[in-house]
CSV table of C-alpha atoms and ligand atoms in Angstrom, one decimal:
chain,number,residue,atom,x,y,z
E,1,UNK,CA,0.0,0.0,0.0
E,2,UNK,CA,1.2,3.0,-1.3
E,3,UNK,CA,0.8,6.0,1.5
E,4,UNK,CA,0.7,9.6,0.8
E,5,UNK,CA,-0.8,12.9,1.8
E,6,UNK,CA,-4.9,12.3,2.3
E,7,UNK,CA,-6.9,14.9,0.5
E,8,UNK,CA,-10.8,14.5,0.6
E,9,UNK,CA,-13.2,14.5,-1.6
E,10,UNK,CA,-15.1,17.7,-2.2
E,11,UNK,CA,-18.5,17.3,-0.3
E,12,UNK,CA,-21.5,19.2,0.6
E,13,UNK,CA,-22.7,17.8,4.2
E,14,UNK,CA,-26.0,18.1,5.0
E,15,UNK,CA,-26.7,15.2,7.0
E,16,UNK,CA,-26.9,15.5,10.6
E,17,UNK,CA,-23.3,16.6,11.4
E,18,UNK,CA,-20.5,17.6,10.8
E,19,UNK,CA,-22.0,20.6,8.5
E,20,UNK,CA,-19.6,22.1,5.7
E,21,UNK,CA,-17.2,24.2,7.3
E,22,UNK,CA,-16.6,27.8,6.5
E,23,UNK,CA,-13.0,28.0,4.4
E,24,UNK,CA,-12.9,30.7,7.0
E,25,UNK,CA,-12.5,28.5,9.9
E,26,UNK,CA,-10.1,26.2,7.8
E,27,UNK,CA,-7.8,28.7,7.6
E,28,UNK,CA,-7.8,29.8,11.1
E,29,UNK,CA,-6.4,26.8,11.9
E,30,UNK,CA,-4.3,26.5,10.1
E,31,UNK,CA,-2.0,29.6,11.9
E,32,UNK,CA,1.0,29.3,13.7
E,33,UNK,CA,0.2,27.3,17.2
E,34,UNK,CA,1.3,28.8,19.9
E,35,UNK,CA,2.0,27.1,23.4
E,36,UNK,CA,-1.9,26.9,25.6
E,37,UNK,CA,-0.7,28.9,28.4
E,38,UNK,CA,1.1,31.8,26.3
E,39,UNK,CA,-0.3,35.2,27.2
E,40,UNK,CA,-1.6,35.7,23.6
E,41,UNK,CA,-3.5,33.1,23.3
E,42,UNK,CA,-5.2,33.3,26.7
E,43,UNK,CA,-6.2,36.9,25.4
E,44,UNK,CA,-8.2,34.6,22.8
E,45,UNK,CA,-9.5,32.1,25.5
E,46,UNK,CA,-11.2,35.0,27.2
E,47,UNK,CA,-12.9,36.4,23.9
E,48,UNK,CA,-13.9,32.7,23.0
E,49,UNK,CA,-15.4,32.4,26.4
E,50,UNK,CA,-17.6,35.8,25.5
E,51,UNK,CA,-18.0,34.7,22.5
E,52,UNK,CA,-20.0,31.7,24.0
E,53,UNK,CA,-21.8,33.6,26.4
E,54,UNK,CA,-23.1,36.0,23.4
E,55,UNK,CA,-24.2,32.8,21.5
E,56,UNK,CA,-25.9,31.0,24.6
E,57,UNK,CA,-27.2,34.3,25.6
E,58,UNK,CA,-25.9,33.7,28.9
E,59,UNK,CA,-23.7,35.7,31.3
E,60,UNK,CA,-23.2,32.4,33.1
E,61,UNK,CA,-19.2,33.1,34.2
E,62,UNK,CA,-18.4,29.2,33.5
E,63,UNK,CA,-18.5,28.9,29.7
E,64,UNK,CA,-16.0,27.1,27.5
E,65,UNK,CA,-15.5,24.6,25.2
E,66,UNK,CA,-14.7,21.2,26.4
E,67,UNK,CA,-11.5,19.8,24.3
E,68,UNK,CA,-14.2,16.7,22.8
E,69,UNK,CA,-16.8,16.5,20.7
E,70,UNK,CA,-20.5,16.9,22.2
E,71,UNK,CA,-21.0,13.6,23.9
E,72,UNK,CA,-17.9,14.7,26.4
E,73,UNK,CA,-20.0,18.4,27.2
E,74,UNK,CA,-23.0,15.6,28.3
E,75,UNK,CA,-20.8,14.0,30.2
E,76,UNK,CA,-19.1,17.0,32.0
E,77,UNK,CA,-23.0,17.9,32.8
E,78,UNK,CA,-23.8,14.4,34.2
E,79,UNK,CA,-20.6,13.7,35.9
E,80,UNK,CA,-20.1,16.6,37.8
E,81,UNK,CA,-23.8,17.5,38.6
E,82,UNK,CA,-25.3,13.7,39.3
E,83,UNK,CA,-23.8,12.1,42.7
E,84,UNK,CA,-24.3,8.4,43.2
E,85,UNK,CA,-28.2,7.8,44.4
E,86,UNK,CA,-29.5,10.8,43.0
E,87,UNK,CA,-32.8,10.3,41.4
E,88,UNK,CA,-32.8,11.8,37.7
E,89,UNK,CA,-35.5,12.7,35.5
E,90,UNK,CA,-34.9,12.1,32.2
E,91,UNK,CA,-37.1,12.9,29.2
E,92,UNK,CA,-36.8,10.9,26.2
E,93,UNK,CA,-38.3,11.0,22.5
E,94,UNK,CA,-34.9,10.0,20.4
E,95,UNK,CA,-31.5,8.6,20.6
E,96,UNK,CA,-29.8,11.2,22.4
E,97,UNK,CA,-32.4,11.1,25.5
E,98,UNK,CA,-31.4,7.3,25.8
E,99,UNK,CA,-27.4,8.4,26.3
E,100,UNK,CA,-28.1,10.7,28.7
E,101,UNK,CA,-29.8,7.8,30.6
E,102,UNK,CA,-26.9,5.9,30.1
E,103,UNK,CA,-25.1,8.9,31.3
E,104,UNK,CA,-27.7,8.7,34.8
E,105,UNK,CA,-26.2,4.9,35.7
E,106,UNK,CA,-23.0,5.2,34.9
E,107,UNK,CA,-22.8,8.0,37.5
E,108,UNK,CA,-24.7,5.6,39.7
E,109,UNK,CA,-27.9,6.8,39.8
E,110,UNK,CA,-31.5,6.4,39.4
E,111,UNK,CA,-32.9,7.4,35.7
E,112,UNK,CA,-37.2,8.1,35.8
E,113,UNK,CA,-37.9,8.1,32.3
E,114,UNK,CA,-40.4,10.0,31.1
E,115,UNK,CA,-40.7,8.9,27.3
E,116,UNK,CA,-42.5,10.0,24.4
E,117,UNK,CA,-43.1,9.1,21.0
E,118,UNK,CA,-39.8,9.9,18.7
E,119,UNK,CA,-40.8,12.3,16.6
E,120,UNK,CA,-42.7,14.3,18.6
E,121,UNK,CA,-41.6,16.9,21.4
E,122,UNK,CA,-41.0,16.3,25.4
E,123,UNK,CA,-44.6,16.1,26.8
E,124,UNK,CA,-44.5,19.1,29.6
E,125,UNK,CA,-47.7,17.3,31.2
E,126,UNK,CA,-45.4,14.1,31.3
E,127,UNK,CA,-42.3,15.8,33.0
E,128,UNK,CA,-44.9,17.2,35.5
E,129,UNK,CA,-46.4,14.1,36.8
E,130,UNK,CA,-43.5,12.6,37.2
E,131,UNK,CA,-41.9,15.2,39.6
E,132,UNK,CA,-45.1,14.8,41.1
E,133,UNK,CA,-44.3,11.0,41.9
E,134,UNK,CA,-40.9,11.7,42.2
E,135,UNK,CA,-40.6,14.3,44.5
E,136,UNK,CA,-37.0,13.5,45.9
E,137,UNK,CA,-35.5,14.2,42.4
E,138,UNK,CA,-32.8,16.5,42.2
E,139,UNK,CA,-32.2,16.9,38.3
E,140,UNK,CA,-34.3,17.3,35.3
E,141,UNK,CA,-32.8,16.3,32.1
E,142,UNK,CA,-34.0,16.9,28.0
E,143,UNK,CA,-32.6,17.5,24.5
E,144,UNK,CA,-33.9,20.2,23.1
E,145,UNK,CA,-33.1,19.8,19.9
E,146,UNK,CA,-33.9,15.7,19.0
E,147,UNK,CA,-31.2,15.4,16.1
E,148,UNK,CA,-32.4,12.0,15.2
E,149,UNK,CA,-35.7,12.8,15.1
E,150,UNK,CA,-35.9,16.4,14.4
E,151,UNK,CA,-38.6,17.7,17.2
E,152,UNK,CA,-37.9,20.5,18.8
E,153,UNK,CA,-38.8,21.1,22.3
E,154,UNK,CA,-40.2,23.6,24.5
E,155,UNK,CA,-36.7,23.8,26.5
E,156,UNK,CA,-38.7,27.2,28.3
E,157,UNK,CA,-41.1,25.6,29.5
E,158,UNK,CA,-40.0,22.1,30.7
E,159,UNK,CA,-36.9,23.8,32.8
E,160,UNK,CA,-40.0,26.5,34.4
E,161,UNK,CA,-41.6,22.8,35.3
E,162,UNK,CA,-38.4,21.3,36.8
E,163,UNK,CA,-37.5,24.7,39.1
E,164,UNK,CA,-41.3,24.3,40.2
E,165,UNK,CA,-40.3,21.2,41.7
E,166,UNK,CA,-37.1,22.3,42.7
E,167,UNK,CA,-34.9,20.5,40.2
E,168,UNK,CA,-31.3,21.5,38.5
E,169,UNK,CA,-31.4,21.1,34.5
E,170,UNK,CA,-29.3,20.1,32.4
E,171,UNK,CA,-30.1,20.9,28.3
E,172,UNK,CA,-29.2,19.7,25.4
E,173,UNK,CA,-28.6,22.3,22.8
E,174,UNK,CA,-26.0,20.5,20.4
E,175,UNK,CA,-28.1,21.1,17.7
E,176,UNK,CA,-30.1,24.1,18.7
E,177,UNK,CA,-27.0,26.3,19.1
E,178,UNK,CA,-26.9,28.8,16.5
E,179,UNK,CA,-29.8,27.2,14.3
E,180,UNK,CA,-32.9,28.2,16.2
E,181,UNK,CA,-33.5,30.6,19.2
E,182,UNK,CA,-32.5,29.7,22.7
E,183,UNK,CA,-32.0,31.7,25.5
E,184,UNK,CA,-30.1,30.0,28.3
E,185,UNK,CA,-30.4,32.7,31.2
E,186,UNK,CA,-34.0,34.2,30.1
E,187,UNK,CA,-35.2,30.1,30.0
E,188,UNK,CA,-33.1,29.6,33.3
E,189,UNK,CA,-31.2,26.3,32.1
E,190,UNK,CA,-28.6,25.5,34.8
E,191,UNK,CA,-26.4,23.3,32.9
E,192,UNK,CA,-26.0,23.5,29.2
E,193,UNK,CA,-23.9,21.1,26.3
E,194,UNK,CA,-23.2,22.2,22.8
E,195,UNK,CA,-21.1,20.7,19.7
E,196,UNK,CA,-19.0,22.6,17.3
E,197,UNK,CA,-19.7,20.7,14.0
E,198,UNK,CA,-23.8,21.1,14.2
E,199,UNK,CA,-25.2,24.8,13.7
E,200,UNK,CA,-22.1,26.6,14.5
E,201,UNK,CA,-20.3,24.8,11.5
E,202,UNK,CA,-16.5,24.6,12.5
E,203,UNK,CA,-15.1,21.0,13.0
E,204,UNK,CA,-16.1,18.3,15.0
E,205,UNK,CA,-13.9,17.8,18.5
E,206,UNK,CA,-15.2,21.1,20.7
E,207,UNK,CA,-18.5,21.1,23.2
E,208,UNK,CA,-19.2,24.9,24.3
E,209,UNK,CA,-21.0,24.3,27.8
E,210,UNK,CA,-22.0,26.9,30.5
E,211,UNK,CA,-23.2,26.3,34.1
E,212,UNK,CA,-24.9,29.0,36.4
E,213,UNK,CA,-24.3,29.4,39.8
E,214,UNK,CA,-26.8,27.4,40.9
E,215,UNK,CA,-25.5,24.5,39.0
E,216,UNK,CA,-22.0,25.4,40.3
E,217,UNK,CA,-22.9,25.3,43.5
E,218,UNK,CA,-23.4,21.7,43.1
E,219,UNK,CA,-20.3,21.1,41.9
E,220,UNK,CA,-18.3,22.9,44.8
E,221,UNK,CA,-20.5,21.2,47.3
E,222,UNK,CA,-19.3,17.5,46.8
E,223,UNK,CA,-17.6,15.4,49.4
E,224,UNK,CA,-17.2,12.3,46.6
E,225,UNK,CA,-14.7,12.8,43.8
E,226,UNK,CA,-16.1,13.3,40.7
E,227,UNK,CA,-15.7,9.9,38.5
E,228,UNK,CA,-13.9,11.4,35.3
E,229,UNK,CA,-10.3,13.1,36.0
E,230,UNK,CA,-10.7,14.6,32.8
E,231,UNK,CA,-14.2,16.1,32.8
E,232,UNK,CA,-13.9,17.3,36.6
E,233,UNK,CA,-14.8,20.9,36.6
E,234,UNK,CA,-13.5,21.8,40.0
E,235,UNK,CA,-10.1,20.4,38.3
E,236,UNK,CA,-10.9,21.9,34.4
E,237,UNK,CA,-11.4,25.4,35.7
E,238,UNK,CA,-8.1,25.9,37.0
E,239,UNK,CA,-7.3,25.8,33.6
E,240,UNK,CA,-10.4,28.1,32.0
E,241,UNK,CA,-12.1,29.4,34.6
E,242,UNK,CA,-10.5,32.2,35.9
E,243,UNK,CA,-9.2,35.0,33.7
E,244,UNK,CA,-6.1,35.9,35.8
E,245,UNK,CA,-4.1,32.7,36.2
E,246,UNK,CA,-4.8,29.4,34.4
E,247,UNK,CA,-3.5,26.5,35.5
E,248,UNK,CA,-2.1,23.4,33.4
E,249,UNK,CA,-4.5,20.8,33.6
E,250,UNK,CA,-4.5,19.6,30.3
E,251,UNK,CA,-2.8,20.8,26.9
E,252,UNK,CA,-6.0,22.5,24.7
E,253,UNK,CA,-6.5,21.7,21.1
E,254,UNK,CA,-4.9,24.7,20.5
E,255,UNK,CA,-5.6,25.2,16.4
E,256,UNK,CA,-9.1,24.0,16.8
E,257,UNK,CA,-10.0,26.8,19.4
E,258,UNK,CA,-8.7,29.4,16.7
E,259,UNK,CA,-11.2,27.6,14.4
E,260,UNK,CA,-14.4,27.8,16.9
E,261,UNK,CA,-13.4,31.8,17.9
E,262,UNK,CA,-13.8,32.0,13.9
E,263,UNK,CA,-16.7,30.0,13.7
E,264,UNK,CA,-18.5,32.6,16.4
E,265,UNK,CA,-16.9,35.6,14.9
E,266,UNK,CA,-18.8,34.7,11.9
E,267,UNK,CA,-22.1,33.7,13.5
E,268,UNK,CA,-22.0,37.6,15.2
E,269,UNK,CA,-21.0,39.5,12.2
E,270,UNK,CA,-24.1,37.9,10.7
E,271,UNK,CA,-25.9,38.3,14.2
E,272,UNK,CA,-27.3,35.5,16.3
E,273,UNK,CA,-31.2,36.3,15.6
E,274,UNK,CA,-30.8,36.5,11.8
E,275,UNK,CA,-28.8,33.2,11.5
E,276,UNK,CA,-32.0,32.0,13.6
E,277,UNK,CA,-34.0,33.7,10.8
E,278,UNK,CA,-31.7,32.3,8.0
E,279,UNK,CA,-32.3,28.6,8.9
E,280,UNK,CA,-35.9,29.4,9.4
E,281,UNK,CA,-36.1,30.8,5.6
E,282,UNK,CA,-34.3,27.8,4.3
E,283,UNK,CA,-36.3,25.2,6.1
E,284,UNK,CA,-39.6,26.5,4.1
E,285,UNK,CA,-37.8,26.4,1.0
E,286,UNK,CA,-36.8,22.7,1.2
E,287,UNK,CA,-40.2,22.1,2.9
E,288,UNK,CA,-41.9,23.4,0.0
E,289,UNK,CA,-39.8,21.2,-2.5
E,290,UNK,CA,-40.3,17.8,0.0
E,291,UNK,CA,-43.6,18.4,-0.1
E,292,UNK,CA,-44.0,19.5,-3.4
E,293,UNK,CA,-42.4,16.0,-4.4
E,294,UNK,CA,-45.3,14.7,-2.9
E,295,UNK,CA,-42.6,13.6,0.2
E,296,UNK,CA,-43.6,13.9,3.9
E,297,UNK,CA,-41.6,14.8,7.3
E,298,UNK,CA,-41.7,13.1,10.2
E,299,UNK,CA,-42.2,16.0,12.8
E,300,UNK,CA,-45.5,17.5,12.6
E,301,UNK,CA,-45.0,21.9,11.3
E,302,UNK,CA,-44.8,23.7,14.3
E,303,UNK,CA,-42.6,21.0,16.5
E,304,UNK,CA,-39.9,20.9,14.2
E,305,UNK,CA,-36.1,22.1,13.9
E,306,UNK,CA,-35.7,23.7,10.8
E,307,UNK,CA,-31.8,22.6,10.7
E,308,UNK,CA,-32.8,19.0,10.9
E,309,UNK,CA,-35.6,17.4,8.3
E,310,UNK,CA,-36.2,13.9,9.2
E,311,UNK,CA,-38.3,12.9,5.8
E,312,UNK,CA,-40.2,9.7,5.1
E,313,UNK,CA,-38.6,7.2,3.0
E,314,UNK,CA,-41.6,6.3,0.1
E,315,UNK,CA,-42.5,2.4,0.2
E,316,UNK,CA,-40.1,0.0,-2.0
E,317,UNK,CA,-37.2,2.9,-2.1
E,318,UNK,CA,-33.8,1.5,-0.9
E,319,UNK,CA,-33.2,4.3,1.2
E,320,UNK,CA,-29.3,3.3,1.4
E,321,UNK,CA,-29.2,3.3,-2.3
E,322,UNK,CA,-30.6,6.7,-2.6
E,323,UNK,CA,-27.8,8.1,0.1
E,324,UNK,CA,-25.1,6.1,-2.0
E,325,UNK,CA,-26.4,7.7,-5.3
E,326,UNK,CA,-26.2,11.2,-3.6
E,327,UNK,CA,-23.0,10.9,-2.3
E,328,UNK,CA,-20.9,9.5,-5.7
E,329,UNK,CA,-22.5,10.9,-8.5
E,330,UNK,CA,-23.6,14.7,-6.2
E,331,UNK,CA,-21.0,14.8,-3.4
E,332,UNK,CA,-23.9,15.3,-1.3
E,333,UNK,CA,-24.0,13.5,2.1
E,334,UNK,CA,-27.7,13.7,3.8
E,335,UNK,CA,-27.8,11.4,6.9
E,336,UNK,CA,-29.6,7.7,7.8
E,337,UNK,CA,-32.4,7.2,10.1
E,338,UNK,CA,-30.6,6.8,13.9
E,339,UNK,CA,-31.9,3.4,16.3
E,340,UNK,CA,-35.9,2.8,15.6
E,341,UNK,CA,-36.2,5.1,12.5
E,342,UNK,CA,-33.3,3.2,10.6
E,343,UNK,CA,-34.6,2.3,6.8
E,344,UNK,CA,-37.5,4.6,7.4
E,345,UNK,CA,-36.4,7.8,7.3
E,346,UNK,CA,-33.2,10.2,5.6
E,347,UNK,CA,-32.4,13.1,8.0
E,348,UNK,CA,-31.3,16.2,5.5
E,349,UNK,CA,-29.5,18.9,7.8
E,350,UNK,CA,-29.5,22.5,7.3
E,351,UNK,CA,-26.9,24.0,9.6
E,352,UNK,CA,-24.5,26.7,9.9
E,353,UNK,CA,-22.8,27.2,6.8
E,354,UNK,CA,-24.6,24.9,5.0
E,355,UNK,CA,-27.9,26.4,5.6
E,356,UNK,CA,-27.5,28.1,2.1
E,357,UNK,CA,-30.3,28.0,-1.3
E,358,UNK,CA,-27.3,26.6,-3.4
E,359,UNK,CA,-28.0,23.9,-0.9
E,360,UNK,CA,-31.3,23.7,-1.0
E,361,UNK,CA,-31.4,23.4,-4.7
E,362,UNK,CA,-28.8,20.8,-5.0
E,363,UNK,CA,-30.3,18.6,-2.8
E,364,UNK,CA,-34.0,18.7,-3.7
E,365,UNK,CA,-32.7,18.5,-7.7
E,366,UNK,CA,-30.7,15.4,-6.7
E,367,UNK,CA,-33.0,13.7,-4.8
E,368,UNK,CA,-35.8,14.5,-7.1
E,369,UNK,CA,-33.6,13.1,-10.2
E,370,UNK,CA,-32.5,9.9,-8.2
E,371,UNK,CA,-35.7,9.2,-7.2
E,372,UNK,CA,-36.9,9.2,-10.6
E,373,UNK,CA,-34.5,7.1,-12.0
E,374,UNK,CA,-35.6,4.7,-9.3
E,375,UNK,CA,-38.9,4.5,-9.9
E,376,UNK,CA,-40.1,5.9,-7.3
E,377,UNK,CA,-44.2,7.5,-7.0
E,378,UNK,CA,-43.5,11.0,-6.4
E,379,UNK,CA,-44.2,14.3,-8.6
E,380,UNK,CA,-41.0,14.1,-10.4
E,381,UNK,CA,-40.0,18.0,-11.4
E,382,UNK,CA,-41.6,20.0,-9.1
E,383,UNK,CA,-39.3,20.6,-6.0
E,384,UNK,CA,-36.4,22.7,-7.5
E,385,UNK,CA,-39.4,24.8,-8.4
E,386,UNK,CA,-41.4,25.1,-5.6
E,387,UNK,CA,-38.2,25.8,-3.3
E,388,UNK,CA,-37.3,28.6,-6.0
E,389,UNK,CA,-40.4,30.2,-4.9
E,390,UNK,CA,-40.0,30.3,-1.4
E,391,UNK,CA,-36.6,31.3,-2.3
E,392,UNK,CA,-37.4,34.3,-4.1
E,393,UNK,CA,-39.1,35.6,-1.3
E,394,UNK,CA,-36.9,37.3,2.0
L,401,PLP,C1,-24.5,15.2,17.7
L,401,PLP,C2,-25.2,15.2,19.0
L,401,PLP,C3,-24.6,14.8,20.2
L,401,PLP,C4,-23.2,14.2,20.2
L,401,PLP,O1,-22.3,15.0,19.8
L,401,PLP,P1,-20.9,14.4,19.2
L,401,PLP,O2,-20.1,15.6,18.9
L,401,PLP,O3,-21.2,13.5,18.1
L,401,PLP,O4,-20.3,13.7,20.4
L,401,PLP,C5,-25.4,14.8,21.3
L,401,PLP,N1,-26.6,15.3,21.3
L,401,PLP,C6,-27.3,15.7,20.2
L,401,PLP,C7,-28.7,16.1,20.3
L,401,PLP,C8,-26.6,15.6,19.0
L,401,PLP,O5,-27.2,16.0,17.9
């Protein structure tokens, strides 16, 4: 085997994550590293860590990226906030709900589920009666943006519902970040996890989190050591949490911090609210196309993220094939249905950089022509159309 240099293929990603990355952010990282505890680039530690706090719309002190991808910000919640016999409510309606149970027993304690269907939203009613039953329960977990699913839910409301009953939160917003609103201090979330390669668009490997006080307190209160060295705040924050002196604790992915400052740098020249807007406006425009193919979504209008469009595979399509198809002759990745959705559904992602109408196009022209090579019953023709007219309209 012959070895060289790796150079990718040229791909548009809109599948679930990672979404196509700004050449922007490429070439931030591509400058000079410098050591992690050099003066200069703690001066860009501390606007990264504003940065954050503009984009979770937070003033929460403790925000920072976590050097790993999104599933080690859940963790940093669980572990540090969830003490062995704690009871844990945990509100599931997709995949991601089921890891932060798995989260709950590895920290050795007790997960209530309260599940709903996947593909619809987190039952507030639901969440209620079961802090009613449960009244010892310390912590209310919830996504609140479902990527394998694609429901959206009321993250507002649920954490009002959990404080009622005296309960910490903790919130997934991997998705939601940068894609659609979310307010962290005006909805009172306590503990918050992000990702980098979702709406935000810079590469996988980062998880922007923030914790209030109240979710700190927590923290500095335990007698027990926290069961990950690596994700131990009390020991993390010598390291980011205070803007005076930082501390080895470990070395930070130096070049790939350059790359998320760029990433939000970009998100606030185009302002937070109008990137909301922007995935908004796109969303209708490949809705219009899906459904002008005669194609339907998953998530009923109203519950949905517009970033992430789970859509019904028609009956007899080889929904593999399709993705295959896409991918060789397009360059165009859309993603595969995740745990009881598999075969059922394709998940097409509009996020960050990729929530574009070049995108929109390609994907509803491809799909539309693959389709129709396959045989399959839809209204071949119409989508690129329909989307155009959505489109034309700001
Ligand atoms: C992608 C995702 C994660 C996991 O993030 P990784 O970066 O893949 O570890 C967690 N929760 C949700 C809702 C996600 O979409």
């Amino acid at each position: 085997m012959a070895i060289s240099s790796y150079h990718p293929p040229t791909r548009t990603l809109m599948g679930p994550g990672p979404s196509d990355v700004n050449p922007r952010i490429l070439e931030a990282m591509a400058r000079p590293t410098i050591g992690h505890l050099d003066p200069a680039f703690m001066d860009m530690m501390n606007q990264l860590s504003q940065l954050l706090r503009d984009t979770f719309l937070t003033g929460n002190a403790v925000t920072f990226p976590v050097s790993a991808p999104g599933s080690a910000g859940m963790e940093t919640c669980f572990v540090n906030l969830v003490t062995p016999g704690d009871k844990v409510v945990v509100c599931q309606n997709g995949v991601f709900g089921g890891r932060m149970k798995e989260n709950v027993e590895r920290c050795g304690a007790e997960p209530i589920m309260v599940e709903d269907t996947w593909g619809e939203v987190v039952d507030p009613n639901k969440l209620q009666d079961a802090l009613k039953s449960n009244p010892d329960a310390r912590i209310v977990a919830f996504v609140h943006a479902e990527t394998s699913t694609g429901a959206q839910s009321d993250a507002e409301t649920l954490v009002k519902i959990a404080h009622d009953h005296d309960c910490v939160t903790i919130v997934d917003a991997v998705t939601s970040l940068g894609g659609s609103p979310l307010k962290v201090d005006a909805w009172g979330i306590d503990a918050i996890y992000s990702g980098s390669q979702k709406c935000l668009s810079c590469t996988p490997g980062l998880s922007p989190v923030s914790f209030n006080e109240r979710a700190l307190e927590i923290v500095k209160g335990r007698t027990d050591k926290v069961q990950s060295w690596f994700l131990d705040l009390n020991l993390v924050l010598g390291y980011w949490g205070t803007e005076a002196k930082r501390a080895y604790h470990h070395t930070a992915p130096i070049n790939a911090l350059y790359g998320l400052h760029e990433a939000l740098v970009i998100l606030h020249e185009e302002g937070l609210e109008n990137s909301w807007a922007r995935h908004a406006h796109m969303h209708q425009a490949l809705r219009a196309g899906i459904e002008a193919m005669g194609l339907s979504f998953v998530v009923k209008q109203g519950d949905n993220l517009p970033q992430l469009n789970s859509v019904v595979v028609p009956d007899g399509i080889d929904e593999a094939a399709v993705r295959s198809t896409l991918l060789n002759e397009f360059g165009l990745e859309i993603g595969a249905g995740l745990g009881a959705m598999a075969g059922k559904v394709w998940r097409i992602g509009l996020m960050g950089y990729a929530a574009n109408p070049k995108n929109v196009l390609l994907c509803l022209g491809a799909l539309d022509a693959v389709l129709t090579g396959m045989g399959a019953p839809i209204n071949s023709g119409m989508a690129v159309s329909a989307a155009r007219q959505v489109l034309s309209t700001d």
